[in-house]
Short mmCIF file of C-alpha atoms and ligand atoms in Angstrom, two decimals:
data_model
loop_
_atom_site.label_atom_id
_atom_site.label_comp_id
_atom_site.label_asym_id
_atom_site.label_seq_id
_atom_site.Cartn_x
_atom_site.Cartn_y
_atom_site.Cartn_z
CA MET D 723 0.00 0.00 0.00
CA GLN D 724 1.30 3.44 -0.94
CA LYS D 725 1.99 6.06 1.75
CA VAL D 726 0.33 9.48 1.61
CA ARG D 727 3.09 11.83 0.44
CA LYS D 728 1.16 14.64 -1.23
CA ALA D 729 -1.53 17.12 -0.26
CA VAL D 730 -3.79 19.49 -2.11
CA ILE D 731 -5.23 22.78 -0.86
CA PRO D 732 -8.09 24.06 -3.01
CA ALA D 733 -7.97 27.85 -2.75
CA ALA D 734 -9.66 29.12 -5.88
CA GLY D 735 -13.00 30.26 -4.45
CA PHE D 736 -14.20 33.85 -4.71
CA GLY D 737 -14.72 34.16 -0.96
CA THR D 738 -18.09 35.83 -1.44
CA ARG D 739 -18.99 35.39 2.24
CA PHE D 740 -16.20 37.85 3.05
CA LEU D 741 -16.76 40.58 0.47
CA PRO D 742 -15.66 43.34 0.18
CA GLU D 743 -12.46 42.20 1.95
CA THR D 744 -12.00 39.40 -0.58
CA LYS D 745 -12.43 41.55 -3.70
CA ALA D 746 -8.67 41.81 -4.26
CA MET D 747 -7.39 39.74 -1.32
CA PRO D 748 -7.79 35.96 -1.14
CA LYS D 749 -9.80 34.81 1.86
CA GLU D 750 -7.02 32.32 2.61
CA MET D 751 -4.83 35.32 3.54
CA LEU D 752 -7.15 36.52 6.32
CA PRO D 753 -5.02 36.41 9.47
CA LEU D 754 -5.70 34.59 12.72
CA VAL D 755 -3.82 37.18 14.78
CA ASP D 756 -0.64 37.49 12.67
CA LYS D 757 -0.61 34.39 10.50
CA PRO D 758 -2.78 33.84 7.40
CA THR D 759 -5.22 30.94 7.67
CA ILE D 760 -3.54 29.16 4.75
CA GLN D 761 -0.28 29.07 6.69
CA TYR D 762 -2.00 27.16 9.49
CA ILE D 763 -3.19 24.71 6.84
CA VAL D 764 0.29 24.37 5.31
CA GLU D 765 1.78 23.82 8.79
CA GLU D 766 -0.80 21.11 9.54
CA ILE D 767 0.22 19.33 6.34
CA LEU D 768 3.95 19.58 7.14
CA ASP D 769 3.35 18.48 10.76
CA SER D 770 1.54 15.45 9.34
CA GLY D 771 4.77 14.48 7.54
CA ILE D 772 3.76 15.55 4.00
CA GLU D 773 6.18 17.74 2.07
CA GLU D 774 4.69 17.92 -1.42
CA ILE D 775 1.93 20.48 -1.50
CA LEU D 776 -0.20 21.71 -4.38
CA ILE D 777 -2.31 24.83 -4.02
CA ILE D 778 -5.15 25.15 -6.52
CA SER D 779 -5.43 28.86 -6.98
CA GLY D 780 -7.54 31.11 -9.12
CA HIS D 781 -8.62 34.69 -9.54
CA ALA D 782 -6.77 37.33 -7.40
CA LYS D 783 -4.67 34.79 -5.52
CA ARG D 784 -1.19 36.19 -6.16
CA ALA D 785 -0.84 37.19 -2.49
CA ILE D 786 -0.74 33.49 -1.56
CA GLU D 787 2.21 32.85 -3.88
CA ASP D 788 3.96 35.97 -2.59
CA HIS D 789 3.44 34.87 1.00
CA PHE D 790 5.24 31.56 0.47
CA ASP D 791 7.90 33.08 -1.79
CA SER D 792 11.37 34.08 -0.52
CA SER D 793 11.85 37.78 0.29
CA PRO D 794 15.58 38.63 0.18
CA GLU D 795 15.09 42.36 0.91
CA LEU D 796 12.97 41.72 3.98
CA GLU D 797 15.44 39.07 5.16
CA GLN D 798 18.35 41.52 4.72
CA HIS D 799 16.45 44.17 6.65
CA LEU D 800 15.65 41.84 9.56
CA LEU D 801 19.26 40.62 9.63
CA LYS D 802 20.60 44.19 9.80
CA GLN D 803 18.21 45.03 12.61
CA GLY D 804 19.17 41.90 14.53
CA LYS D 805 15.56 40.65 14.45
CA LEU D 806 16.70 37.05 14.26
CA GLU D 807 13.56 35.39 15.58
CA GLN D 808 11.44 37.08 12.90
CA LEU D 809 14.07 36.23 10.29
CA LYS D 810 13.83 32.58 11.26
CA GLN D 811 10.04 32.65 10.92
CA ILE D 812 10.19 34.30 7.51
CA ARG D 813 12.77 31.84 6.20
CA LYS D 814 10.75 28.90 7.50
CA ILE D 815 7.77 29.99 5.40
CA SER D 816 9.71 30.27 2.16
CA ASP D 817 11.59 26.99 2.75
CA VAL D 818 8.36 25.10 2.12
CA LYS D 819 8.17 23.79 -1.42
CA ILE D 820 4.75 24.60 -2.79
CA HIS D 821 3.43 23.94 -6.28
CA TYR D 822 0.60 25.90 -7.84
CA THR D 823 -1.94 25.28 -10.50
CA ARG D 824 -4.88 27.41 -11.53
CA GLN D 825 -8.50 26.40 -11.77
CA ALA D 826 -9.61 28.28 -14.88
CA TYR D 827 -13.33 28.41 -14.08
CA GLN D 828 -15.16 28.16 -10.77
CA ARG D 829 -16.88 24.85 -11.42
CA GLY D 830 -16.88 23.57 -7.86
CA LEU D 831 -14.70 21.67 -5.39
CA GLY D 832 -14.77 18.45 -7.43
CA ASP D 833 -13.44 20.30 -10.47
CA ALA D 834 -10.75 21.98 -8.33
CA ILE D 835 -9.56 18.56 -7.11
CA LEU D 836 -9.52 17.30 -10.70
CA CYS D 837 -6.94 20.03 -11.45
CA ALA D 838 -4.55 18.08 -9.16
CA LYS D 839 -4.67 14.88 -11.24
CA ASP D 840 -1.23 15.20 -12.89
CA PHE D 841 0.48 16.33 -9.68
CA ILE D 842 -0.99 13.42 -7.70
CA ASP D 843 0.01 10.92 -10.42
CA GLY D 844 -1.83 7.87 -9.12
CA GLU D 845 -1.03 8.15 -5.39
CA PRO D 846 -3.31 8.52 -2.37
CA PHE D 847 -3.37 12.14 -1.22
CA GLY D 848 -4.53 14.49 1.51
CA VAL D 849 -6.89 17.42 0.99
CA ILE D 850 -7.47 20.32 3.36
CA LEU D 851 -9.93 23.08 2.54
CA GLY D 852 -8.74 26.62 3.25
CA ASP D 853 -11.78 27.57 5.38
CA ASP D 854 -11.36 24.85 7.96
CA VAL D 855 -8.73 25.46 10.61
CA VAL D 856 -8.41 22.83 13.33
CA TYR D 857 -6.67 23.39 16.65
CA THR D 858 -5.29 20.16 18.10
CA GLY D 859 -2.83 21.49 20.69
CA THR D 860 -0.49 18.68 21.65
CA GLU D 861 -2.62 16.01 19.90
CA GLU D 862 -1.73 14.77 16.43
CA PRO D 863 -2.67 17.13 13.58
CA ALA D 864 -6.13 16.34 12.21
CA LEU D 865 -4.81 15.33 8.77
CA LYS D 866 -2.32 12.93 10.41
CA GLN D 867 -5.21 11.33 12.30
CA LEU D 868 -6.89 10.62 8.94
CA MET D 869 -3.61 9.32 7.48
CA ASP D 870 -3.35 6.84 10.37
CA GLN D 871 -6.84 5.58 9.49
CA TYR D 872 -5.84 5.33 5.83
CA ASP D 873 -2.79 3.26 6.86
CA LYS D 874 -5.19 0.87 8.63
CA THR D 875 -7.91 0.64 5.97
CA GLY D 876 -6.16 1.47 2.67
CA GLU D 877 -9.32 3.36 1.67
CA THR D 878 -10.52 6.94 1.36
CA VAL D 879 -11.10 8.58 4.76
CA ILE D 880 -13.26 11.68 5.29
CA GLY D 881 -12.62 13.82 8.37
CA CYS D 882 -15.93 14.43 10.15
CA GLN D 883 -17.50 15.78 13.33
CA VAL D 884 -21.08 16.13 14.54
CA VAL D 885 -22.50 19.59 13.82
CA ALA D 886 -25.50 21.47 15.26
CA PRO D 887 -28.84 20.79 13.49
CA GLU D 888 -28.99 24.32 12.03
CA LYS D 889 -25.56 23.77 10.41
CA VAL D 890 -26.37 20.50 8.65
CA SER D 891 -27.39 22.24 5.41
CA ALA D 892 -23.91 23.80 5.09
CA TYR D 893 -21.98 20.53 4.80
CA GLY D 894 -21.57 17.17 3.14
CA ILE D 895 -23.43 14.79 5.48
CA ILE D 896 -22.57 11.14 6.04
CA ASP D 897 -24.80 8.09 6.19
CA GLY D 898 -22.54 5.56 7.83
CA LYS D 899 -22.53 2.19 9.53
CA PRO D 900 -20.46 1.25 12.57
CA THR D 901 -17.12 -0.50 12.43
CA GLY D 902 -15.35 -1.98 15.45
CA ASP D 903 -13.90 1.48 16.19
CA GLU D 904 -16.42 3.98 17.58
CA ASN D 905 -14.73 6.90 15.81
CA LEU D 906 -14.68 5.19 12.42
CA LEU D 907 -17.74 4.63 10.23
CA ARG D 908 -18.00 2.96 6.87
CA VAL D 909 -19.78 5.39 4.57
CA LYS D 910 -22.92 3.96 2.94
CA ASP D 911 -23.96 7.22 1.34
CA MET D 912 -23.28 10.91 1.51
CA VAL D 913 -25.31 13.97 0.58
CA GLU D 914 -24.12 17.50 -0.14
CA LYS D 915 -25.79 20.24 1.93
CA PRO D 916 -29.13 18.51 2.65
CA LYS D 917 -32.10 20.10 4.38
CA LEU D 918 -32.18 19.02 8.02
CA SER D 919 -35.35 17.00 7.33
CA GLU D 920 -33.53 15.06 4.59
CA ALA D 921 -30.17 14.63 6.31
CA PRO D 922 -29.18 11.04 7.12
CA SER D 923 -27.25 12.24 10.23
CA ARG D 924 -25.50 15.26 11.72
CA PHE D 925 -22.07 13.80 10.98
CA ALA D 926 -20.47 16.35 8.62
CA ALA D 927 -17.39 16.41 6.40
CA LEU D 928 -15.26 19.22 7.80
CA GLY D 929 -12.65 20.01 5.19
CA ARG D 930 -10.17 17.13 5.56
CA TYR D 931 -9.84 14.07 3.40
CA VAL D 932 -7.40 11.32 2.46
CA ILE D 933 -8.47 10.19 -0.98
CA THR D 934 -7.39 7.29 -3.16
CA PRO D 935 -6.56 8.17 -6.79
CA GLU D 936 -9.60 6.37 -8.30
CA VAL D 937 -11.44 9.59 -7.50
CA PHE D 938 -10.05 11.28 -10.61
CA GLU D 939 -11.72 8.91 -13.08
CA ILE D 940 -14.97 9.34 -11.19
CA LEU D 941 -14.65 13.13 -11.11
CA GLU D 942 -14.15 13.15 -14.87
CA GLU D 943 -17.60 11.58 -15.19
CA THR D 944 -19.27 13.63 -12.44
CA ARG D 945 -21.96 16.00 -13.68
CA PRO D 946 -22.78 19.28 -11.90
CA GLY D 947 -24.75 18.67 -8.70
CA LYS D 948 -25.80 20.91 -5.81
CA GLY D 949 -25.61 24.59 -6.78
CA GLY D 950 -24.75 23.65 -10.40
CA GLU D 951 -21.20 22.77 -9.30
CA ILE D 952 -19.14 19.61 -9.70
CA GLN D 953 -19.16 18.33 -6.15
CA LEU D 954 -16.41 16.28 -4.51
CA THR D 955 -19.17 14.77 -2.37
CA ASP D 956 -20.85 13.29 -5.47
CA ALA D 957 -17.62 11.54 -6.52
CA LEU D 958 -17.02 10.24 -2.98
CA ARG D 959 -20.59 8.92 -2.97
CA VAL D 960 -19.85 6.75 -5.99
CA MET D 961 -16.82 5.34 -4.15
CA ALA D 962 -18.91 4.88 -0.98
CA HIS D 963 -21.48 2.84 -2.92
CA GLN D 964 -18.62 0.52 -3.88
CA GLY D 965 -17.84 0.19 -0.14
CA ASN D 966 -14.52 2.03 -0.34
CA VAL D 967 -14.96 5.06 1.93
CA TYR D 968 -14.64 5.64 5.67
CA ALA D 969 -15.56 8.64 7.82
CA TYR D 970 -13.41 9.38 10.85
CA ASN D 971 -14.44 11.49 13.83
CA PHE D 972 -11.18 13.42 14.27
CA GLN D 973 -10.11 15.03 17.53
CA GLY D 974 -9.60 18.79 17.65
CA LYS D 975 -11.46 22.08 17.72
CA ARG D 976 -12.48 23.10 14.25
CA TYR D 977 -13.20 26.69 13.19
CA ASP D 978 -15.11 27.71 10.08
CA THR D 979 -12.96 30.70 9.19
CA GLY D 980 -14.93 31.25 5.97
CA ASP D 981 -17.88 32.39 8.08
CA LYS D 982 -17.70 35.81 9.77
CA LEU D 983 -18.72 34.66 13.23
CA GLY D 984 -16.58 31.53 12.94
CA TYR D 985 -13.65 33.70 11.90
CA LEU D 986 -14.08 36.07 14.86
CA LYS D 987 -14.24 33.13 17.28
CA ALA D 988 -11.05 31.72 15.79
CA VAL D 989 -9.18 35.04 16.10
CA VAL D 990 -10.24 35.49 19.73
CA GLU D 991 -9.41 31.92 20.76
CA PHE D 992 -6.07 31.82 18.93
CA ALA D 993 -5.13 35.14 20.59
CA LEU D 994 -6.17 33.88 24.05
CA ARG D 995 -3.95 30.81 23.64
CA ARG D 996 -0.83 32.89 23.02
CA ASP D 997 1.64 33.53 25.81
CA ASP D 998 2.51 37.00 24.51
CA LEU D 999 -1.09 38.22 24.05
CA GLY D 1000 -3.35 35.89 26.02
CA PRO D 1001 -3.17 37.42 29.53
CA ALA D 1002 -3.65 41.07 28.45
CA PHE D 1003 -6.34 40.14 25.92
CA ARG D 1004 -8.23 38.06 28.51
CA GLU D 1005 -8.16 41.05 30.85
CA TYR D 1006 -9.47 43.32 28.09
CA LEU D 1007 -12.34 40.91 27.30
CA ARG D 1008 -13.29 40.90 30.99
CA GLU D 1009 -13.44 44.70 31.01
CA LEU D 1010 -15.35 44.69 27.76
CA SER D 1011 -18.03 42.37 29.10
CA ASN D 1012 -18.90 45.09 31.64
CA ILE D 1013 -19.26 47.79 29.02
CA GLN D 1014 -22.49 48.44 27.14
CA LEU D 1015 -21.62 48.84 23.46
C1 G1P P 1479 -17.29 22.00 1.05
C2 G1P P 1479 -17.79 20.60 0.72
C3 G1P P 1479 -18.70 20.07 1.84
C4 G1P P 1479 -17.94 20.13 3.17
C5 G1P P 1479 -17.44 21.58 3.43
C6 G1P P 1479 -16.56 21.61 4.66
O1 G1P P 1479 -18.37 22.90 1.00
O2 G1P P 1479 -18.49 20.63 -0.51
O3 G1P P 1479 -19.08 18.75 1.57
O4 G1P P 1479 -18.77 19.70 4.22
O5 G1P P 1479 -16.67 22.06 2.32
O6 G1P P 1479 -16.21 22.91 5.00
P1 G1P P 1479 -18.14 24.51 0.91
O7 G1P P 1479 -18.04 24.98 2.33
O8 G1P P 1479 -16.89 24.73 0.14
O9 G1P P 1479 -19.37 25.04 0.23
#
């Protein structure tokens, strides 16, 4: 069985939920305190032991490439000023080897993944969506948790958690049956963004997948589905019907940073966890809770 050595980050969406901020700036560059969300995603991939990364980019995404590019002038400046800690951080970002390809038209997540076919070249691969940041603290990164399940099963694994009833219609929802492991289900079926009344469960795909390469042939045949887009969920469904897909309840706190409230929660919680900002920020929030705004 092949190891997972490659990962794909689809980042070609327009980010309409964050307009006007995202008119010229990719939503993946929105910072959680001082680091863009896509850097958290890249770090999760690296911490999972994967070094080959493909970003599927699109319209107005140059800032992402610039962010991961080397910046000799900035490095020189930091060196001269003796800001060695910052220099180290900046160099670490540009040391990562990232490949890029462009999705020409916004035809949906399934079509974005199809753009990775040549790069993946017949291997199993990880996918993390740019909107879904997961905090795992000292636990294993969420993607690594899925890779461990892949190593056990040899099949596609979808990272899932239970979501609130009112959120069901925002996600791909799993119809699964138990395996011996309470956190692992075999997927019988899957439906993209169902109404609550039609949802088979509240177990939702939350932006992390390990996928076997058969998906590409299926995606090539997949017609537009929900919202007129080519949906990854529809291709995974076909694989699930063949009995080849698992859903894993990963550990970690997940933030929907593509949603305004989700984004604000992520910024506040990431700031509170920091040694340099946490204590003063916590104090400020206490004061704020006594003020009528
Ligand atoms: C995509 C997927 C959906 C998944 C979600 C996770 O939807 O199509 O199945 O549950 O990501 O964030 P999107 O949020 O891109 O519309």
